[in-house]
Amino acid sequence: MNAAANQPALSQATLDFLAREHKLFINGAWIQSSGPETIDIINPSTEEVITKIQAGTRADIDKAVVAAQSALKGEWAALSSRQRGKVLLRFADLIDENLQTLAELEVLDNGQPLMIAQYTVAGFGADFVRYYAGWCDKIEGATIPVSPAEAPAGGSLTYTKREPIGVVGAIIPWNAPIAMAILKIAPSLAAGCTIILKPAELAPLTSMKLADIAKEAGVPDGVFNVVNGTGPEVGAALSEHMNIQKVSFTGSTGVGQTIAKAAAGSNLKKVTLELGGKSPVVVFPDANMEKVIPSICRAAFFLQGQNCMAGTRLLVHKDVADAVIEGVVAALAFWKVGDGFQPDTLIGPLISATQRDRVMSFIEAGKAEGARLVTGGNAVGEKGYFVEPTVFADCKPDMTIVQEEIFGPVLSVLTFDTYDLDEIAQLANDNVYGLSGSVWTQDISRAHKLVSMIDSGQVSINCHAAVDPAIPFGGNKMSGWGREFGKEGLEPFLKTKATTVVF
Ligand code: NAP
Ligand code: MG
């Protein structure tokens, strides 16, 4: 494997973007950070520094909050809901026009295969924004048929209005940067909020490109701001800020808990948390093997397993365990590890040396605790943070690799020898997380019964992690608070005002 081989020429727009000085986007302009620090942006396939960005500080968050507060009352608030939707539609069209640049930046910054980046920009960029553009003029309140305040029957009217919650602080991870950014920006803007986005320091480039695109689309100054920096400073400044009304966070469970504490200890800002996962994939002997095997591979290894909804606990009935494991190993022969720009790459690098070392330490723990390594298990390549897709069989529920979110290309296989759904559900639920999951069987009654017993925000039947802008997604247990996507994903950006008028 040669990480740097066959890299296509980057588009001029990508080269121009990389060559710029990368400042902070506050109040509609790129401004100098108030601090001296810069962050090297590294291509995880080559370990080369591709550009540098300025790191913001608490003082920059203060500036962004002032801009976002003022923008809440200005031109943005004066737009009708339908005009706001049209701004979002222009934003979506411009995301489509910039697809190649956004995709190239995503591959350089995050390492994912180009085809996946292109698919993500179209599906989770443009289409996601269009979906939320459609909500702008459908955010409705209610009328409530009571007669409070001693009004005679028919002598009063009570109605509710849904208002933008205010200034939103959005904090995102590095694993699917553009999708994560859009998941915050689109519903915030549809609700009429203003937003300050803190990208992950390991992969901020597409978020920054989105700032240019939003400006070109006519998003008024101060409505969408991007402040780069480190989590402990800039992320904490957002979560502790007295003039931010909501934090929408995607990332690890530990940082989510820190943010919830910061919100509780400051102004009780509202918080949604999309956190980690360790999702079960449950396979019965009657499952369609032609479909289940490629789906197991996608569930576990999409985005190198750096994917919160990854199906990393394969629970398979003993009668088909050997056949399923053999099928997965055979299918993985086609999962080529390499630079995301090589057309046949399905597994890119992990995001960083730290992440690679963390994943390798889990692989060592799997071996040490007695799991059977069936395939993979190695870091590969002289440059770049590549790890082979790895499968462990004969896993037991209490093993580290079964309990912990690895966030890398490691699948742990457990078997069950029963059709007792209580027992199977207990195995599926034996984890602190509850984000996603899937059940594979032709017996539709069994499938629905088992789905109702699995404590996860999303459990699919005969597919894994069906994702669509309209389908709510989020976690139970330690996987988070609240939902993103769909109408439920808009709610956290709104607040209700109830008004009673007595005639
Ligand atoms: P992370 O370490 O929690 O970081 C996420 C973001 O939080 C980054 O922008 C980070 O800044 C920032 N941050 C760090 N410390 C902070 C603090 N004290 N206060 C406020 N913000 C802080 O997560 P990650 O390693 O980037 O991403 C992997 C995790 O994300 C996994 O657990 C994965 O499951 C989860 N994830 C969940 C979903 C979902 O939808 N449920 C989706 C994707 C990923 P820096 O960049 O400076 O570290
Ligand atoms: Mg990077």
PDB file of C-alpha atoms and ligand atoms in Angstrom, residues 41-44 50 108-110 201-204 351, ligand 2:
ATOM      1  CA  ILE A  41      -3.942  20.497   9.850  1.00  0.00           C
ATOM      2  CA  ILE A  42      -2.635  17.074   8.968  1.00  0.00           C
ATOM      3  CA  ASN A  43      -3.569  14.730   6.156  1.00  0.00           C
ATOM      4  CA  PRO A  44      -3.953  11.409   8.008  1.00  0.00           C
ATOM      5  CA  ILE A  50      -1.636  20.583   4.573  1.00  0.00           C
ATOM      6  CA  LEU A 108      -7.452  15.592   2.820  1.00  0.00           C
ATOM      7  CA  ASP A 109      -8.530  16.528   6.320  1.00  0.00           C
ATOM      8  CA  ASN A 110     -10.313  13.404   7.542  1.00  0.00           C
ATOM      9  CA  GLU A 201      -9.415  20.743  15.687  1.00  0.00           C
ATOM     10  CA  LEU A 202      -8.463  17.555  13.801  1.00  0.00           C
ATOM     11  CA  ALA A 203     -10.796  18.237  10.851  1.00  0.00           C
ATOM     12  CA  PRO A 204     -12.102  21.800  10.579  1.00  0.00           C
ATOM     13  CA  ILE A 351      -7.754  10.365  12.063  1.00  0.00           C
TER      14      ILE A 351
HETATM   15 MG    MG B   2      -7.007  16.464   9.621  1.00  0.00          MG
END
